[in-house]
Amino acid sequence: MNGNNPYAGAPGVTGAGQASPDRELTVEQMDALRRAVAGIVSRTESYLPEGFAVGSELSTGMNGPLATVAVHPPVGHPVSAGFSPDADELDAGLTDEDRNEVARGLAATAAFQVMSAVGDDLTPAAR
């Protein structure tokens, strides 16, 4: 039954249920990820009128860092976009085009959620 024990295994090999140490980010990379996600949040907010709540979360999963940006429209279901960048992407920097694409996609999906919940009796939610 040692195979089921998360402490079993060869030295230097990532144990069961534990994150791989080579997927951890440096302080600089984590700061770059925070700035990139904050930029996506701000761009998403710029596409939407008041009443839409936009937020983000950074966490660490089994495969490394996870970034999630979510929009909660005034009516309808919340929408989110998540990604797990690798260290090379963070060192090169997330491009403005990638950030804009995520922000536009979230804003459009959140606006669609409002339109679906309310129907045709509402003025457009996105700019």
mmCIF file of C-alpha atoms in Angstrom:
data_model
loop_
_atom_site.group_PDB
_atom_site.id
_atom_site.type_symbol
_atom_site.label_atom_id
_atom_site.label_comp_id
_atom_site.label_asym_id
_atom_site.label_seq_id
_atom_site.Cartn_x
_atom_site.Cartn_y
_atom_site.Cartn_z
ATOM 1 C CA MET A 1 0.000 0.000 0.000
ATOM 2 C CA ASN A 2 2.991 2.333 -0.114
ATOM 3 C CA GLY A 3 1.969 3.376 -3.644
ATOM 4 C CA ASN A 4 -1.053 5.172 -2.193
ATOM 5 C CA ASN A 5 1.024 7.095 0.309
ATOM 6 C CA PRO A 6 1.798 10.665 -0.855
ATOM 7 C CA TYR A 7 5.138 10.451 0.984
ATOM 8 C CA ALA A 8 6.266 7.342 -0.903
ATOM 9 C CA GLY A 9 8.446 7.477 -3.977
ATOM 10 C CA ALA A 10 11.958 8.141 -5.120
ATOM 11 C CA PRO A 11 13.830 11.206 -3.882
ATOM 12 C CA GLY A 12 13.595 14.142 -6.251
ATOM 13 C CA VAL A 13 10.341 12.905 -7.793
ATOM 14 C CA THR A 14 7.199 14.940 -7.200
ATOM 15 C CA GLY A 15 4.937 13.046 -4.843
ATOM 16 C CA ALA A 16 1.290 12.279 -5.400
ATOM 17 C CA GLY A 17 -0.972 15.224 -4.646
ATOM 18 C CA GLN A 18 1.864 17.757 -4.645
ATOM 19 C CA ALA A 19 2.678 20.522 -7.107
ATOM 20 C CA SER A 20 5.766 20.161 -9.243
ATOM 21 C CA PRO A 21 8.535 22.427 -7.909
ATOM 22 C CA ASP A 22 9.655 23.317 -11.446
ATOM 23 C CA ARG A 23 6.266 24.980 -12.052
ATOM 24 C CA GLU A 24 6.642 27.496 -9.226
ATOM 25 C CA LEU A 25 7.057 31.131 -10.220
ATOM 26 C CA THR A 26 9.660 33.576 -9.046
ATOM 27 C CA VAL A 27 8.543 36.734 -7.253
ATOM 28 C CA GLU A 28 9.108 38.760 -10.430
ATOM 29 C CA GLN A 29 7.041 36.341 -12.521
ATOM 30 C CA MET A 30 4.199 36.382 -9.978
ATOM 31 C CA ASP A 31 4.240 40.208 -10.007
ATOM 32 C CA ALA A 32 4.096 40.158 -13.822
ATOM 33 C CA LEU A 33 1.124 37.794 -13.669
ATOM 34 C CA ARG A 34 -0.640 40.055 -11.149
ATOM 35 C CA ARG A 35 -0.108 43.089 -13.396
ATOM 36 C CA ALA A 36 -1.329 41.210 -16.465
ATOM 37 C CA VAL A 37 -4.476 40.012 -14.703
ATOM 38 C CA ALA A 38 -5.142 43.487 -13.274
ATOM 39 C CA GLY A 39 -4.849 44.858 -16.814
ATOM 40 C CA ILE A 40 -7.387 42.321 -18.078
ATOM 41 C CA VAL A 41 -9.782 43.269 -15.261
ATOM 42 C CA SER A 42 -9.439 46.971 -16.035
ATOM 43 C CA ARG A 43 -9.926 46.467 -19.789
ATOM 44 C CA THR A 44 -12.964 44.267 -19.195
ATOM 45 C CA GLU A 45 -14.477 46.943 -16.943
ATOM 46 C CA SER A 46 -13.881 49.550 -19.648
ATOM 47 C CA TYR A 47 -16.065 47.601 -22.075
ATOM 48 C CA LEU A 48 -18.991 47.258 -19.653
ATOM 49 C CA PRO A 49 -21.375 49.762 -18.055
ATOM 50 C CA GLU A 50 -21.941 50.049 -14.320
ATOM 51 C CA GLY A 51 -23.624 47.111 -12.650
ATOM 52 C CA PHE A 52 -21.188 44.453 -13.842
ATOM 53 C CA ALA A 53 -18.818 43.163 -11.158
ATOM 54 C CA VAL A 54 -15.387 42.172 -12.487
ATOM 55 C CA GLY A 55 -12.812 40.401 -10.343
ATOM 56 C CA SER A 56 -9.818 38.107 -10.474
ATOM 57 C CA GLU A 57 -8.140 35.353 -8.535
ATOM 58 C CA LEU A 58 -4.619 33.954 -8.603
ATOM 59 C CA SER A 59 -3.982 30.489 -7.232
ATOM 60 C CA THR A 60 -1.623 27.579 -7.607
ATOM 61 C CA GLY A 61 -2.858 24.247 -8.910
ATOM 62 C CA MET A 62 -1.219 20.921 -9.598
ATOM 63 C CA ASN A 63 0.113 22.204 -12.931
ATOM 64 C CA GLY A 64 1.355 25.561 -11.684
ATOM 65 C CA PRO A 65 -0.146 29.031 -11.378
ATOM 66 C CA LEU A 66 -3.773 29.626 -12.325
ATOM 67 C CA ALA A 67 -5.243 33.025 -13.155
ATOM 68 C CA THR A 68 -8.994 33.558 -13.397
ATOM 69 C CA VAL A 69 -10.911 36.690 -14.382
ATOM 70 C CA ALA A 70 -14.678 36.629 -13.832
ATOM 71 C CA VAL A 71 -17.615 38.913 -14.602
ATOM 72 C CA HIS A 72 -20.871 38.829 -12.683
ATOM 73 C CA PRO A 73 -23.525 40.616 -14.745
ATOM 74 C CA PRO A 74 -26.479 42.352 -13.063
ATOM 75 C CA VAL A 75 -28.714 39.503 -14.316
ATOM 76 C CA GLY A 76 -27.772 36.181 -15.821
ATOM 77 C CA HIS A 77 -25.003 33.752 -15.089
ATOM 78 C CA PRO A 78 -21.440 34.776 -14.181
ATOM 79 C CA VAL A 79 -18.752 34.137 -16.794
ATOM 80 C CA SER A 80 -15.048 33.553 -16.347
ATOM 81 C CA ALA A 81 -11.828 32.963 -18.243
ATOM 82 C CA GLY A 82 -8.904 31.121 -16.755
ATOM 83 C CA PHE A 83 -5.400 30.414 -17.924
ATOM 84 C CA SER A 84 -2.260 28.779 -16.639
ATOM 85 C CA PRO A 85 0.774 30.571 -18.072
ATOM 86 C CA ASP A 86 4.192 29.017 -18.029
ATOM 87 C CA ALA A 87 7.334 30.807 -16.901
ATOM 88 C CA ASP A 88 8.466 31.519 -20.482
ATOM 89 C CA GLU A 89 5.192 33.314 -21.278
ATOM 90 C CA LEU A 90 5.543 35.457 -18.172
ATOM 91 C CA ASP A 91 9.159 36.295 -18.915
ATOM 92 C CA ALA A 92 8.215 37.385 -22.448
ATOM 93 C CA GLY A 93 5.121 39.170 -21.131
ATOM 94 C CA LEU A 94 1.515 38.653 -22.098
ATOM 95 C CA THR A 95 0.843 40.663 -25.231
ATOM 96 C CA ASP A 96 -1.666 43.502 -25.397
ATOM 97 C CA GLU A 97 -3.505 41.559 -28.083
ATOM 98 C CA ASP A 98 -3.955 38.565 -25.744
ATOM 99 C CA ARG A 99 -5.156 40.790 -22.905
ATOM 100 C CA ASN A 100 -7.601 42.620 -25.183
ATOM 101 C CA GLU A 101 -8.915 39.353 -26.593
ATOM 102 C CA VAL A 102 -9.673 37.990 -23.125
ATOM 103 C CA ALA A 103 -11.264 41.277 -21.992
ATOM 104 C CA ARG A 104 -13.430 41.591 -25.120
ATOM 105 C CA GLY A 105 -14.486 37.959 -24.889
ATOM 106 C CA LEU A 106 -15.498 38.278 -21.254
ATOM 107 C CA ALA A 107 -17.380 41.537 -21.845
ATOM 108 C CA ALA A 108 -19.225 40.123 -24.847
ATOM 109 C CA THR A 109 -20.156 36.926 -23.021
ATOM 110 C CA ALA A 110 -21.353 38.856 -19.957
ATOM 111 C CA ALA A 111 -23.434 41.145 -22.193
ATOM 112 C CA PHE A 112 -24.883 38.082 -23.896
ATOM 113 C CA GLN A 113 -25.823 36.642 -20.496
ATOM 114 C CA VAL A 114 -27.770 39.819 -19.726
ATOM 115 C CA MET A 115 -29.473 39.775 -23.121
ATOM 116 C CA SER A 116 -30.394 36.111 -22.684
ATOM 117 C CA ALA A 117 -31.815 36.698 -19.211
ATOM 118 C CA VAL A 118 -33.787 39.837 -20.071
ATOM 119 C CA GLY A 119 -34.657 39.310 -23.723
ATOM 120 C CA ASP A 120 -35.091 41.979 -26.391
ATOM 121 C CA ASP A 121 -36.408 44.685 -24.042
ATOM 122 C CA LEU A 122 -32.961 45.964 -23.008
ATOM 123 C CA THR A 123 -30.584 48.464 -24.552
ATOM 124 C CA PRO A 124 -27.158 46.993 -25.424
ATOM 125 C CA ALA A 125 -25.008 46.319 -22.361
ATOM 126 C CA ALA A 126 -21.560 46.524 -23.939
ATOM 127 C CA ARG A 127 -19.930 49.494 -25.649
#
